[in-house]
Coordinates of C-alpha atoms and ligand atoms in Angstrom, one line a residue:
M1 CA 18.1 -6.0 11.7
T2 CA 14.7 -5.7 10.1
K3 CA 15.6 -2.1 9.2
T4 CA 17.9 -3.5 6.6
V5 CA 16.5 -7.0 5.9
P6 CA 12.7 -7.2 5.7
K7 CA 11.3 -9.5 8.3
E8 CA 9.7 -11.6 5.5
L9 CA 13.2 -12.6 4.5
L10 CA 14.3 -13.8 7.9
P11 CA 15.2 -17.4 7.7
V12 CA 13.1 -20.1 9.4
L13 CA 15.6 -22.9 9.4
N14 CA 16.8 -23.0 5.8
K15 CA 14.4 -20.7 4.0
P16 CA 12.9 -17.3 4.5
L17 CA 9.5 -16.8 6.0
I18 CA 8.0 -15.6 2.7
D19 CA 8.8 -19.0 1.1
Y20 CA 6.5 -20.8 3.6
I21 CA 3.6 -18.6 2.7
I22 CA 4.2 -18.9 -1.1
E23 CA 4.6 -22.6 -0.8
E24 CA 1.4 -22.9 1.2
L25 CA -0.4 -21.1 -1.6
I26 CA 1.2 -23.1 -4.4
E27 CA 0.4 -26.4 -2.7
A28 CA -3.2 -25.2 -2.5
E29 CA -3.1 -24.6 -6.3
V30 CA -3.3 -20.8 -5.9
N31 CA -1.2 -19.7 -8.9
Q32 CA -1.9 -16.0 -9.2
I33 CA -0.1 -14.4 -6.3
G34 CA 0.1 -10.7 -5.7
I35 CA 2.5 -9.4 -3.1
V36 CA 1.4 -6.1 -1.7
T37 CA 4.6 -4.4 -0.5
S38 CA 6.4 -1.1 -0.3
S39 CA 9.0 0.0 -2.8
K40 CA 11.2 0.5 0.3
K41 CA 11.5 -3.3 0.5
P42 CA 13.2 -4.0 -2.8
L43 CA 15.0 -7.0 -1.4
I44 CA 11.8 -9.1 -1.4
K45 CA 11.3 -8.8 -5.1
E46 CA 15.0 -9.2 -5.7
Y47 CA 15.0 -12.4 -3.7
L48 CA 11.9 -13.9 -5.3
T49 CA 12.6 -13.0 -8.9
S50 CA 16.4 -13.1 -9.1
L51 CA 17.4 -14.9 -12.2
T52 CA 20.8 -15.5 -10.8
Q53 CA 19.4 -17.8 -8.2
P54 CA 18.2 -20.8 -10.0
H55 CA 16.8 -22.2 -6.8
T56 CA 14.2 -19.5 -6.4
L57 CA 10.7 -20.8 -5.8
L58 CA 9.5 -19.3 -9.0
S59 CA 12.0 -21.2 -11.1
K60 CA 10.6 -24.4 -9.4
Y61 CA 7.0 -23.4 -10.2
P62 CA 7.1 -21.7 -13.6
S63 CA 3.3 -21.6 -13.8
V64 CA 3.0 -19.3 -10.9
D65 CA 2.2 -15.7 -11.8
L66 CA 3.8 -13.5 -9.1
Q67 CA 3.0 -9.8 -9.2
F68 CA 4.2 -7.0 -7.0
I69 CA 1.6 -4.4 -6.0
Y70 CA 3.0 -1.3 -4.2
Q71 CA 1.4 0.3 -1.2
E72 CA 3.4 3.4 -0.7
T73 CA 1.8 4.6 2.5
P74 CA 1.4 2.1 5.3
N75 CA -2.3 2.8 5.7
G76 CA -3.5 -0.4 7.2
L77 CA -4.5 -3.9 6.2
G78 CA -7.8 -2.9 4.6
N79 CA -6.2 -0.5 2.2
A80 CA -3.4 -3.0 1.5
I81 CA -6.1 -5.5 0.4
L82 CA -7.8 -2.8 -1.6
E83 CA -4.6 -2.1 -3.6
A84 CA -5.1 -5.6 -5.1
K85 CA -8.6 -4.9 -6.3
E86 CA -7.6 -4.9 -10.0
F87 CA -5.4 -7.9 -9.5
V88 CA -8.1 -10.2 -8.1
D89 CA -10.6 -9.0 -10.7
N90 CA -13.9 -9.8 -9.0
S91 CA -12.8 -13.4 -8.1
P92 CA -12.8 -14.8 -4.6
F93 CA -9.3 -14.5 -3.1
I94 CA -7.1 -15.6 -0.2
V95 CA -5.3 -13.1 2.0
C96 CA -2.2 -14.3 3.9
L97 CA -0.2 -12.4 6.4
P98 CA 3.4 -13.8 6.7
D99 CA 3.5 -13.1 10.4
D100 CA 1.3 -16.1 10.9
L101 CA 2.6 -19.6 10.2
V102 CA 0.4 -22.6 10.6
F103 CA 1.9 -26.1 10.5
H104 CA -0.6 -28.8 9.7
H105 CA -0.9 -31.6 7.2
I106 CA -3.8 -29.7 5.7
S107 CA -2.6 -26.1 5.4
A108 CA -4.6 -23.2 6.7
V109 CA -5.3 -22.0 3.1
K110 CA -6.6 -25.5 2.2
Q111 CA -8.8 -25.6 5.2
L112 CA -10.4 -22.3 4.2
Q113 CA -10.8 -23.5 0.6
N114 CA -12.4 -26.8 1.7
K115 CA -14.9 -24.9 3.8
Y116 CA -15.6 -22.4 1.1
K117 CA -16.8 -25.2 -1.2
S118 CA -19.9 -25.7 0.9
L119 CA -20.4 -22.1 2.3
Q120 CA -19.6 -20.0 -0.8
H121 CA -19.1 -16.9 1.3
S122 CA -16.2 -15.1 3.0
L123 CA -14.2 -16.8 5.7
V124 CA -11.7 -15.8 8.3
G125 CA -9.3 -18.2 10.0
V126 CA -9.5 -18.0 13.8
V127 CA -7.6 -19.6 16.7
P128 CA -8.3 -19.4 20.5
V129 CA -5.8 -17.1 22.3
P130 CA -5.3 -16.5 26.0
T131 CA -7.8 -14.0 27.2
D132 CA -5.1 -11.5 28.2
K133 CA -3.9 -11.4 24.5
T134 CA -7.1 -10.3 22.9
S135 CA -5.8 -6.7 22.4
N136 CA -3.3 -8.0 19.8
Y137 CA -6.0 -9.4 17.4
G138 CA -9.3 -8.9 15.7
I139 CA -11.8 -10.9 17.8
V140 CA -15.0 -12.6 16.5
K141 CA -18.4 -12.8 18.2
P142 CA -19.8 -16.1 17.1
H143 CA -23.5 -16.2 16.1
N144 CA -24.1 -19.7 17.2
R145 CA -22.3 -22.1 19.4
L146 CA -18.7 -21.3 20.2
E147 CA -17.5 -24.9 20.2
E148 CA -18.3 -25.5 16.5
V149 CA -15.5 -25.7 14.0
S150 CA -17.0 -23.0 11.9
F151 CA -19.8 -20.5 12.6
T152 CA -21.2 -17.4 11.2
A153 CA -19.8 -14.2 12.7
E154 CA -22.1 -11.9 14.5
Y155 CA -19.5 -9.1 14.6
F156 CA -15.8 -8.4 14.9
V157 CA -14.0 -6.1 17.3
E158 CA -10.5 -5.0 16.5
K159 CA -8.0 -5.5 19.3
P160 CA -10.3 -5.2 22.3
I161 CA -9.1 -5.2 25.8
P162 CA -9.9 -8.5 27.6
E163 CA -13.0 -7.0 29.3
N164 CA -14.5 -6.0 26.0
A165 CA -13.6 -9.1 24.0
P166 CA -16.7 -11.0 22.9
S167 CA -14.8 -14.3 22.8
N168 CA -11.2 -15.6 22.9
L169 CA -11.3 -16.5 19.2
A170 CA -8.7 -14.4 17.3
V171 CA -8.6 -13.7 13.6
I172 CA -5.2 -14.9 12.2
G173 CA -3.5 -13.9 9.0
R174 CA -5.5 -16.3 6.7
Y175 CA -8.7 -15.1 5.1
L176 CA -10.7 -16.1 2.1
F177 CA -12.8 -13.3 0.7
T178 CA -15.4 -12.9 -2.0
S179 CA -15.2 -9.7 -4.2
E180 CA -17.9 -8.2 -2.0
V181 CA -15.2 -7.3 0.5
M182 CA -13.3 -5.3 -2.2
D183 CA -16.5 -3.3 -2.9
L184 CA -17.0 -2.6 0.8
L185 CA -13.3 -1.6 1.3
D186 CA -13.7 0.7 -1.7
K187 CA -16.9 2.2 -0.3
Y188 CA -15.4 3.0 3.2
S189 CA -11.8 3.7 2.4
G190 CA -11.1 7.3 3.6
L191 CA -14.4 7.4 5.5
V192 CA -13.3 5.3 8.5
P193 CA -9.9 5.3 10.2
D194 CA -7.5 3.1 8.2
D195 CA -7.0 0.6 11.0
D196 CA -10.8 0.1 11.2
L197 CA -11.4 -0.3 7.5
L198 CA -11.2 -4.1 7.2
T199 CA -13.3 -4.5 10.4
K200 CA -15.9 -2.2 9.0
A201 CA -16.1 -4.4 5.8
K202 CA -16.2 -7.6 7.8
N203 CA -18.9 -6.2 10.1
E204 CA -21.1 -5.2 7.1
L205 CA -20.7 -8.8 5.8
A206 CA -21.6 -10.1 9.2
Q207 CA -24.9 -8.1 9.2
E208 CA -25.9 -10.1 6.1
S209 CA -24.6 -13.4 7.6
S210 CA -22.1 -13.5 4.7
V211 CA -18.9 -14.2 6.7
S212 CA -18.0 -17.2 8.8
A213 CA -15.1 -18.0 11.0
L214 CA -13.3 -21.3 10.7
R215 CA -11.2 -22.6 13.5
I216 CA -7.9 -23.4 11.9
S217 CA -6.3 -26.7 13.0
G218 CA -2.6 -27.0 13.5
T219 CA 0.2 -25.4 15.3
R220 CA 0.0 -21.6 14.7
I221 CA 3.0 -19.6 15.4
D222 CA 3.3 -15.8 15.5
A223 CA 6.4 -15.5 13.3
G224 CA 6.5 -11.7 13.7
S225 CA 8.8 -11.9 16.7
A226 CA 12.3 -13.4 17.3
L227 CA 10.7 -15.9 19.7
G228 CA 8.2 -17.0 17.0
I229 CA 10.9 -17.4 14.4
T230 CA 12.8 -19.6 16.8
Q231 CA 9.7 -21.6 17.6
A232 CA 9.0 -22.1 13.9
A233 CA 12.6 -23.3 13.3
I234 CA 12.3 -25.7 16.2
H235 CA 9.0 -27.0 14.8
E236 CA 10.6 -27.5 11.4
L237 CA 13.5 -29.3 12.9
S238 CA 11.2 -31.6 14.8
R239 CA 10.0 -32.9 11.5
Q240 CA 13.6 -33.9 10.5
P241 CA 14.4 -36.9 12.7
E242 CA 18.2 -36.9 12.2
E243 CA 18.7 -33.2 13.0
W244 CA 16.1 -33.4 15.7
G245 CA 18.2 -36.0 17.5
Q246 CA 21.2 -33.7 17.4
I247 CA 19.2 -30.7 18.7
N248 CA 17.8 -32.8 21.5
S249 CA 21.1 -33.9 22.8
F250 CA 22.4 -30.3 22.4
L251 CA 19.5 -29.0 24.3
S252 CA 19.8 -31.5 27.1
L253 CA 23.6 -30.8 27.4
S254 CA 22.9 -27.0 27.5
L255 CA 20.2 -27.5 30.1
I256 CA 22.5 -29.5 32.4
H257 CA 25.1 -26.8 32.0
I258 CA 22.6 -24.0 32.8
S259 CA 21.2 -25.9 35.8
E260 CA 24.5 -26.0 37.6
P261 CA 24.2 -22.9 39.8
T262 CA 26.3 -24.3 42.7
R263 CA 29.5 -24.5 40.7
R264 CA 31.9 -22.5 42.9
Y265 CA 34.7 -21.3 40.7
A266 CA 33.3 -19.7 37.6
I267 CA 36.0 -19.5 34.9
S268 CA 36.2 -16.0 33.6
Y269 CA 39.5 -15.8 31.9
A270 CA 40.7 -17.2 28.6
V271 CA 43.8 -17.0 26.6
I272 CA 43.7 -17.1 22.9
C273 CA 47.0 -17.9 21.3
L274 CA 47.2 -16.6 17.8
K275 CA 49.5 -18.6 15.6
K276 CA 52.0 -16.6 13.5
Ligands
G1P1 C1 -4.1 -7.7 11.6 C2 -5.6 -7.6 11.7 C3 -6.1 -8.3 13.0 C4 -5.7 -9.8 12.9 C5 -4.1 -9.8 12.8 C6 -3.7 -11.3 12.5 O1 -3.6 -7.0 12.7 O2 -6.0 -6.2 11.8 O3 -7.6 -8.3 13.0 O4 -6.1 -10.4 14.1 O5 -3.7 -9.1 11.7 O6 -2.3 -11.4 12.5 P1 -2.0 -6.6 12.7 O7 -1.3 -7.8 13.2 O8 -1.6 -6.2 11.3 O9 -1.9 -5.4 13.7

């Protein structure tokens, strides 16, 4: 399905994934939003800007400046961020990856912003992951004590096998970067493999103790998979008491049905009578 409909437009309950991210930014008063995308995904722009849909987010928030920045070759996250260099114009900026959803009364973006007020340097959001999953993420080696909520990063390793992972703290798709990162991405773009570019920049910041990791509080869901989209929808439903009651009774009925393995005579035939 995602060959036709971009995964950012897949619905999580009653709105697409991309809306959750944009709302998280708008609630955190981030009003200049650049979407780095490919021209092969025109539906995203169409959905977000369509004037024929008065319910679009942008019509709800007219002060938001939404711009589309095109990355024509899929050459990694570092280069995608670099495409937005002119857009962010030497200011500190947030990076969000829509594959990661975080549910918490203080959004992940706000948590980063709050920490930035005291630190004034780049921050990456991290969460603990099972040790056998480290090869899906960038993993941070903390400088000081691992238990702390935030700590300066000694270095980052991109997608290490469990044996080589310096911790179980994985970088998720929420970052707050200073413009220094753009300069480093610019400096190393084309000189290191595309997939290592952002890690190279983060590691150079780490050498100057200019990047910290912040443990993000909340329920973090990998919305890049069908399972994650379902989990996110269930999480959203659980916040709506009326619907949640209905889902609960539906689930308990289904479970009773499923757990009836001893039923002898399975019914495999049906007749459908079509009316004239
Ligand atoms: C990217 C980053 C990785 C990070 C992940 C978070 O990987 O390269 O460091 O942990 O996002 O979602 P990707 O998922 O794009 O392969």
